[in-house]
Coordinates of N, CA and C in Angstrom, one line a residue:
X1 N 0.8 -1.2 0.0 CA 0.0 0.0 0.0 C 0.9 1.2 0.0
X2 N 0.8 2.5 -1.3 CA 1.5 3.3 -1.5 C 0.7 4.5 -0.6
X3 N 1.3 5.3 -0.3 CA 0.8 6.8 0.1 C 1.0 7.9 -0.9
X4 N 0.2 8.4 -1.5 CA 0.5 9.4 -2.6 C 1.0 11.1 -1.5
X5 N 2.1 11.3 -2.0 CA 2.4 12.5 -1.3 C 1.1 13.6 -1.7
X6 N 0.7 14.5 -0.6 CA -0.2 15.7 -0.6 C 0.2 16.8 -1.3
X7 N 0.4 17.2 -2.5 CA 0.4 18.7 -2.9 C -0.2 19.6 -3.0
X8 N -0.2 20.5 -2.3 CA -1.3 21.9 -1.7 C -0.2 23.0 -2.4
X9 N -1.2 23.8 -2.9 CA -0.6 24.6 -3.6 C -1.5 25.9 -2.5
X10 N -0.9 27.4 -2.7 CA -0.9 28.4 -2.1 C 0.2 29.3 -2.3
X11 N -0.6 30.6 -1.6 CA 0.7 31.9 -1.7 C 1.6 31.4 -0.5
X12 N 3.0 31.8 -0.7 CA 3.7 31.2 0.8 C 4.0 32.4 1.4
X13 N 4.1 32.5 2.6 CA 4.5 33.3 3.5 C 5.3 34.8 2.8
X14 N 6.3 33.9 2.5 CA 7.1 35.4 2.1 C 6.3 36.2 0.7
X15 N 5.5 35.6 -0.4 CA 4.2 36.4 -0.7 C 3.8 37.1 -0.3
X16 N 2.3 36.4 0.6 CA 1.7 37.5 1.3 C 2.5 38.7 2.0
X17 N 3.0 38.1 2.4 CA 4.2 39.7 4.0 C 4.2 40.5 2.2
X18 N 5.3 40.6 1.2 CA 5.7 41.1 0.4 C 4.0 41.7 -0.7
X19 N 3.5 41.4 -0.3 CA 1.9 41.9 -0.9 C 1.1 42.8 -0.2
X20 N 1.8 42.7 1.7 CA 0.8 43.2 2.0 C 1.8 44.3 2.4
X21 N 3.0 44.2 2.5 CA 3.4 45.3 2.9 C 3.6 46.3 1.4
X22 N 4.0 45.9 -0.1 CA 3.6 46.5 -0.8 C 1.9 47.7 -0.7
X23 N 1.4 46.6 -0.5 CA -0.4 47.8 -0.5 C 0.0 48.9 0.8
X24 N 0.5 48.3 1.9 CA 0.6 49.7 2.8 C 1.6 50.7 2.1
X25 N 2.6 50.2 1.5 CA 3.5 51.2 1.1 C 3.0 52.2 0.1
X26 N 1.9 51.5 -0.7 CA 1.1 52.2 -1.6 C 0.4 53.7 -1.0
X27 N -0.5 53.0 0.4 CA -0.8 53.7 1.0 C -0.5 54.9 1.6
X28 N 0.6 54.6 2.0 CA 1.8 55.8 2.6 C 1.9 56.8 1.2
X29 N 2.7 56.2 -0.5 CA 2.0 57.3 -1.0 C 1.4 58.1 -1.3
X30 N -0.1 56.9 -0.8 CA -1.5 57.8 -1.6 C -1.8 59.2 -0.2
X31 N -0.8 59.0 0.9 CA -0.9 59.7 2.0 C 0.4 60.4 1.8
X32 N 0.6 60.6 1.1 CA 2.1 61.8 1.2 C 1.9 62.4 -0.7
X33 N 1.2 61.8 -1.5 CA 0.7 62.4 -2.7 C -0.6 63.6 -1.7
X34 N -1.3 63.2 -1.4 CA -2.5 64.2 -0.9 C -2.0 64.9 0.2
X35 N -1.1 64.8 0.7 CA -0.5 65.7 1.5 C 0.0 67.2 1.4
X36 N 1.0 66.6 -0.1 CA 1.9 67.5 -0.8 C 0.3 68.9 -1.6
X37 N -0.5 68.2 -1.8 CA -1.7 68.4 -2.5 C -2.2 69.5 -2.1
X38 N -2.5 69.2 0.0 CA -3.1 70.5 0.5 C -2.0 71.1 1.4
X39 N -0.1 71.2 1.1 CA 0.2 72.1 1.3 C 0.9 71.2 2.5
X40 N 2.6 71.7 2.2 CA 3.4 70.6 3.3 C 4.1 71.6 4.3
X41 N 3.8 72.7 3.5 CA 5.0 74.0 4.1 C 4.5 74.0 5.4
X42 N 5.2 75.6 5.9 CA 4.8 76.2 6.8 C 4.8 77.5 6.6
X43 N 3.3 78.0 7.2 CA 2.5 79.3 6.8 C 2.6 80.1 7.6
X44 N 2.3 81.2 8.0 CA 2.7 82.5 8.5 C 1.4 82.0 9.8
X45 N 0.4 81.2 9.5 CA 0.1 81.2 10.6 C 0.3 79.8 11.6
X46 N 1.2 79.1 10.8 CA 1.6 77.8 11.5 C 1.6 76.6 10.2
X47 N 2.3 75.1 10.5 CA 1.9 74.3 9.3 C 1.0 74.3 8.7
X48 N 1.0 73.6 7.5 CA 0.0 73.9 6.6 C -0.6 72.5 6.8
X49 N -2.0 72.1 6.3 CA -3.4 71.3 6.4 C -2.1 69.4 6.1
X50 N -1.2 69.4 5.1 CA -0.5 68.7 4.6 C 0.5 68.2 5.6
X51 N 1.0 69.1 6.3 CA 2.6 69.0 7.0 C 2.9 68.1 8.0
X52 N 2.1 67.6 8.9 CA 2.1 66.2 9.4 C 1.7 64.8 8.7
X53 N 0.5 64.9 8.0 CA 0.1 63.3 7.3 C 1.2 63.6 6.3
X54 N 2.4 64.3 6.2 CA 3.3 64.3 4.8 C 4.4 63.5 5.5
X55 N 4.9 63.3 6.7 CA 6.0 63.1 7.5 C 5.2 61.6 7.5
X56 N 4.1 61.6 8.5 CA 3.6 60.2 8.7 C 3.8 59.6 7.4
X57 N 2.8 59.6 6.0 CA 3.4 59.0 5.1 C 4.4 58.8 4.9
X58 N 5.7 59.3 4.6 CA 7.1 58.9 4.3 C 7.8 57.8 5.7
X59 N 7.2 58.3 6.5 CA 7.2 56.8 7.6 C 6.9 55.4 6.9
X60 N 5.9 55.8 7.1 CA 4.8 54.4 6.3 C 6.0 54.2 4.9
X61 N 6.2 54.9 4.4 CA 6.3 54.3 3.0 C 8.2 53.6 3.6
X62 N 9.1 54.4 4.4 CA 10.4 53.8 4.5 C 10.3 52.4 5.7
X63 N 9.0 52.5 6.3 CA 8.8 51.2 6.9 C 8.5 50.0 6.4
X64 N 7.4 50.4 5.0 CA 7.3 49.6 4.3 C 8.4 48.9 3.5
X65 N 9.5 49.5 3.1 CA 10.2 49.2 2.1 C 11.5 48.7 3.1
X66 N 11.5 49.1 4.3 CA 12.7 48.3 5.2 C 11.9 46.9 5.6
X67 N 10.3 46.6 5.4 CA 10.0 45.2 5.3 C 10.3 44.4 4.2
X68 N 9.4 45.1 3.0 CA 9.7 44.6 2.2 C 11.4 43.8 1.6
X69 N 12.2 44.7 2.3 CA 13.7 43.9 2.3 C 13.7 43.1 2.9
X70 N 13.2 43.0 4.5 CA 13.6 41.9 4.9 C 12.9 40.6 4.6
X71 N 12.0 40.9 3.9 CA 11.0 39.8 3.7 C 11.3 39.0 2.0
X72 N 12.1 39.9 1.3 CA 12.7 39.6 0.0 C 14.0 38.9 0.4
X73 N 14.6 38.9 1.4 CA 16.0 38.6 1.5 C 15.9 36.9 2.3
X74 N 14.5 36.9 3.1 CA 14.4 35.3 3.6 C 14.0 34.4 2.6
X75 N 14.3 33.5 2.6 CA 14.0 32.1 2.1 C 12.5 31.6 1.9
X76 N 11.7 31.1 0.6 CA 10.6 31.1 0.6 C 10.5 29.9 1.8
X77 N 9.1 30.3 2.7 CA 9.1 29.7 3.7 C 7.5 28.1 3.5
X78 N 7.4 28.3 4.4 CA 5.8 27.1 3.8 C 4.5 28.0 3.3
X79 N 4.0 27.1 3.1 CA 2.5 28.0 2.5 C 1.8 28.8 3.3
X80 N 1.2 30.2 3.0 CA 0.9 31.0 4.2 C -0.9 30.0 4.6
X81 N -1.5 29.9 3.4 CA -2.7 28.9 3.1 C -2.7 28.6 1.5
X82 N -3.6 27.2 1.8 CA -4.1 27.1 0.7 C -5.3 27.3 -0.2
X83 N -5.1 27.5 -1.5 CA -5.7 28.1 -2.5 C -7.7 27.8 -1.9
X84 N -8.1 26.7 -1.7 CA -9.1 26.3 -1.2 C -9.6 26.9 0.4
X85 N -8.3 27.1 0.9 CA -8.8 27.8 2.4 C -9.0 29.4 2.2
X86 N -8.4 30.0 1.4 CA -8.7 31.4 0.5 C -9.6 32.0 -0.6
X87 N -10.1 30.5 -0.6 CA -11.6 30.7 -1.5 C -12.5 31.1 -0.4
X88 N -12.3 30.5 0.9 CA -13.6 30.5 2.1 C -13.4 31.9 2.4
X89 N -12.3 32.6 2.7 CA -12.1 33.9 3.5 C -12.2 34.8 2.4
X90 N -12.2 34.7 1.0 CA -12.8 35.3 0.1 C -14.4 35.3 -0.1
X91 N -14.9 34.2 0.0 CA -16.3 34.6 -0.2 C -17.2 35.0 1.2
X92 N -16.3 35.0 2.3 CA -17.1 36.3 3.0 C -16.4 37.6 2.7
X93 N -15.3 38.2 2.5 CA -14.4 39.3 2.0 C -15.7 40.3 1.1
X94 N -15.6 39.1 -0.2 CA -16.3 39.9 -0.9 C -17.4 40.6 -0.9
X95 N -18.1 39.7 -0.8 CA -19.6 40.1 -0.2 C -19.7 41.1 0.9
X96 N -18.9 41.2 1.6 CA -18.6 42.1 2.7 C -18.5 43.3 2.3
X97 N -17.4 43.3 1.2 CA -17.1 45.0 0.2 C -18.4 45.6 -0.3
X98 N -18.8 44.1 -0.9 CA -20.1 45.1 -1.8 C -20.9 45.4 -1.2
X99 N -21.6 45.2 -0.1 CA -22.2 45.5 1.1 C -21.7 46.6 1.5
X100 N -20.4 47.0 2.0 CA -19.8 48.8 2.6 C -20.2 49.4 1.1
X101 N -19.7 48.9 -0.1 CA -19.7 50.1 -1.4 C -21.1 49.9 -1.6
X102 N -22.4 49.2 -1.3 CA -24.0 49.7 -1.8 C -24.8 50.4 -0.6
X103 N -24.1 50.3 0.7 CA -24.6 51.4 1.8 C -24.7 52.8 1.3
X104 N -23.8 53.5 0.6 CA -24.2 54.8 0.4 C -25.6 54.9 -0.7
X105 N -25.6 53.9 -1.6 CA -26.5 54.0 -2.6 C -27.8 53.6 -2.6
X106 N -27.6 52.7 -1.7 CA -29.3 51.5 -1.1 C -29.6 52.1 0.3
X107 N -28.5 52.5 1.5 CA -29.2 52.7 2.4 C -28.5 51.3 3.7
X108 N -28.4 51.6 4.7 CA -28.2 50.6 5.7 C -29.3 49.1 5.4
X109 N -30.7 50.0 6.0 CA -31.3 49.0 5.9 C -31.6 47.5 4.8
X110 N -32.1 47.9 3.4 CA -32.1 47.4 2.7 C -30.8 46.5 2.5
X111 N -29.4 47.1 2.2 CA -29.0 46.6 2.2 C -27.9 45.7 3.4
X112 N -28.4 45.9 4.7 CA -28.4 44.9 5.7 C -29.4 43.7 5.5
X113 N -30.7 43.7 4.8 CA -31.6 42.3 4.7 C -30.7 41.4 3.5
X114 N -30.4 42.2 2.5 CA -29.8 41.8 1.6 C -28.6 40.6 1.9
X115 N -27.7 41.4 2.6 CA -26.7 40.8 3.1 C -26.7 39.7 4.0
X116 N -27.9 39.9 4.7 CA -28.3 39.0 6.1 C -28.7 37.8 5.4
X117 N -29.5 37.7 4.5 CA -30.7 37.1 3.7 C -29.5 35.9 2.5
X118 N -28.2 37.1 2.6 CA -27.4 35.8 1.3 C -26.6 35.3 2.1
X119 N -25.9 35.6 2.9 CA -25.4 34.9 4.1 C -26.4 33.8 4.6
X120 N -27.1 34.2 5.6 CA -28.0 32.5 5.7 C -28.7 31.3 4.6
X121 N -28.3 32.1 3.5 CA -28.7 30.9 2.6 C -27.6 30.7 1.8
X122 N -26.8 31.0 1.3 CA -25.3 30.9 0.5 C -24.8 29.8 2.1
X123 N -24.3 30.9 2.7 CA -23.2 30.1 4.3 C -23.6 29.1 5.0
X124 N -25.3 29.5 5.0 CA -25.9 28.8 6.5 C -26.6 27.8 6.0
X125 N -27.4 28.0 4.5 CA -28.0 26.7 4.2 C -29.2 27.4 4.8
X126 N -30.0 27.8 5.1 CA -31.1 28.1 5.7 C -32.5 28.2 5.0
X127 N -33.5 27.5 5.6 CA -34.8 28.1 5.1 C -35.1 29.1 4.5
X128 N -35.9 29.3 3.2 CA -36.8 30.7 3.5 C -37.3 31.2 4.4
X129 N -38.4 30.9 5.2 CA -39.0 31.4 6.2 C -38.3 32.1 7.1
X130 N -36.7 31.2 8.0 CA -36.1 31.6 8.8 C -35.3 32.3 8.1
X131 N -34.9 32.3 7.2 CA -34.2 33.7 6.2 C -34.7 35.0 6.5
X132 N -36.2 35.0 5.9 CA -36.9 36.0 5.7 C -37.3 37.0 7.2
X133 N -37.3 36.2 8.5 CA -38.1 36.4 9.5 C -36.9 37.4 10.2
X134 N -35.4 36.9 9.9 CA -34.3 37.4 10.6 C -33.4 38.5 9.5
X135 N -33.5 38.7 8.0 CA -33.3 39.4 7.2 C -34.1 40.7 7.6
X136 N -35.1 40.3 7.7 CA -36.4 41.9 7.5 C -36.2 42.5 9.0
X137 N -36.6 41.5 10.0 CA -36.2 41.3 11.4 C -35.5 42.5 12.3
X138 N -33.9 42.1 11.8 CA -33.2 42.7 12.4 C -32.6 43.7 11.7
X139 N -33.3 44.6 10.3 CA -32.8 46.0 10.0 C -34.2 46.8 10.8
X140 N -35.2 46.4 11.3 CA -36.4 46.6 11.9 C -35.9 46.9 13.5
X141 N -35.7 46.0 13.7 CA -35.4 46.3 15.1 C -33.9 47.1 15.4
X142 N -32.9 47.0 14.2 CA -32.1 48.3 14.6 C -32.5 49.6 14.2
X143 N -33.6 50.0 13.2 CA -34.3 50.9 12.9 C -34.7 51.4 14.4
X144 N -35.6 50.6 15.1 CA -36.6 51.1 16.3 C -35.1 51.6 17.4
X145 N -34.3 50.3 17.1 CA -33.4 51.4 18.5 C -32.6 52.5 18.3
X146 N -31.8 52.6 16.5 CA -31.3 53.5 16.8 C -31.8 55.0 16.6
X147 N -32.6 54.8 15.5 CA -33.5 55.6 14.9 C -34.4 56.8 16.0
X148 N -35.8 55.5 16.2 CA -36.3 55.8 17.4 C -35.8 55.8 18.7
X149 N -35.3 55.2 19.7 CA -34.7 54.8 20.7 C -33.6 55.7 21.4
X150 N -32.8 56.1 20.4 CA -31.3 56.3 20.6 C -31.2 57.9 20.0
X151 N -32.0 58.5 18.4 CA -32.6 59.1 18.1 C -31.2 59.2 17.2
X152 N -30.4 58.4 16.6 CA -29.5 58.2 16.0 C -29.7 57.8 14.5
X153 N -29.6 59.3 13.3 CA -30.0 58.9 11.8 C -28.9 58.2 11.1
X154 N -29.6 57.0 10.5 CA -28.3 55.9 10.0 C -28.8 56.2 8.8
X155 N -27.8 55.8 7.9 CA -27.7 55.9 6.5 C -29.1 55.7 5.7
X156 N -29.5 55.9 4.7 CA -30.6 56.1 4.2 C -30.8 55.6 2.9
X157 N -31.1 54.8 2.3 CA -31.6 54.8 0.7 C -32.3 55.7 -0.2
X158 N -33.1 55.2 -1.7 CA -34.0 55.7 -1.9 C -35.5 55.7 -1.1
X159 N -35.0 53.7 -1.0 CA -36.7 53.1 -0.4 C -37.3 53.7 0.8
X160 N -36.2 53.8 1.9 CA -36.7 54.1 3.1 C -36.6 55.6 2.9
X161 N -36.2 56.6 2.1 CA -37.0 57.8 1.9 C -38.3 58.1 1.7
X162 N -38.4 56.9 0.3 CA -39.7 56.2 -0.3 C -41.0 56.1 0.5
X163 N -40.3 55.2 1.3 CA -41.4 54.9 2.9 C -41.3 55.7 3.8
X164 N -40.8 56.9 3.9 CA -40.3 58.0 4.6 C -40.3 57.7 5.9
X165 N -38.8 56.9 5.9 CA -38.3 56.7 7.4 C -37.2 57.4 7.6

């Protein structure tokens, strides 16, 4: 009886580090580009709007790139995961984004059932019924506490303008 060796494929360790410290480095950029933007000097009545997030960026960006060395200079190490374990933490990821990027356009509510409603049935497997009762459910009852209760206005759609809540 033979044992077929396992091959798992994935990003390995020194990938990811080198991907993720690339995007902050990006970041530090996109934070010392818009810095320079609203003014890095110093003005007659003190720094300008720019002059500290211009220093913190250039942080960020020489931190980044003193990882990025060290993380280019080690040895590819084991796999950070595999391709199959990164499909799972992707298909909550995503769904997650599109959810923050349709809040300004749909509104909390709506698109909290939305979300609630493809989660229990994509993830959970779940009934209609028990879908529907905890989708509609619980944008309802955070409507009554924060709305009413709390007296706290959360984001808004067209619909619930529509229904003028």
């Amino acid at each position: 009886m033979t044992t077929q060796p396992s091959h798992t494929t994935g990003p390995t360790h020194k990938a990811v580090e080198a991907g993720v410290t690339t995007v902050i480095g990006l970041f530090g950029a996109l934070v010392v580009y818009g810095s320079i933007k609203a003014g890095i000097n110093w003005g007659a009545e003190g720094p300008k709007a720019g002059f500290f997030p211009f220093y913190i960026g250039l942080f960020i960006i020489i931190s980044s790139l003193i990882n990025l060395w060290n993380t280019l200079r080690e040895e590819d190490g084991p796999l950070f995961a595999e391709w199959g374990q990164l499909r799972q933490v992707f298909s909550v990821i995503i769904p997650t984004g599109i959810y923050v990027a349709a809040l300004p356009f749909i509104g909390l509510y709506l698109a909290s059932m939305i979300f609630i409603a493809w989660f229990m049935r994509w993830l959970g497997k779940y009934n209609w019924p028990i879908i529907a009762a905890i989708s509609l459910g619980m944008p309802v009852v955070t409507y009554l506490i924060f709305e009413r209760w709390f007296l706290v206005p959360l984001p808004k759609g067209p619909i619930e303008e529509w229904l003028g809540l």
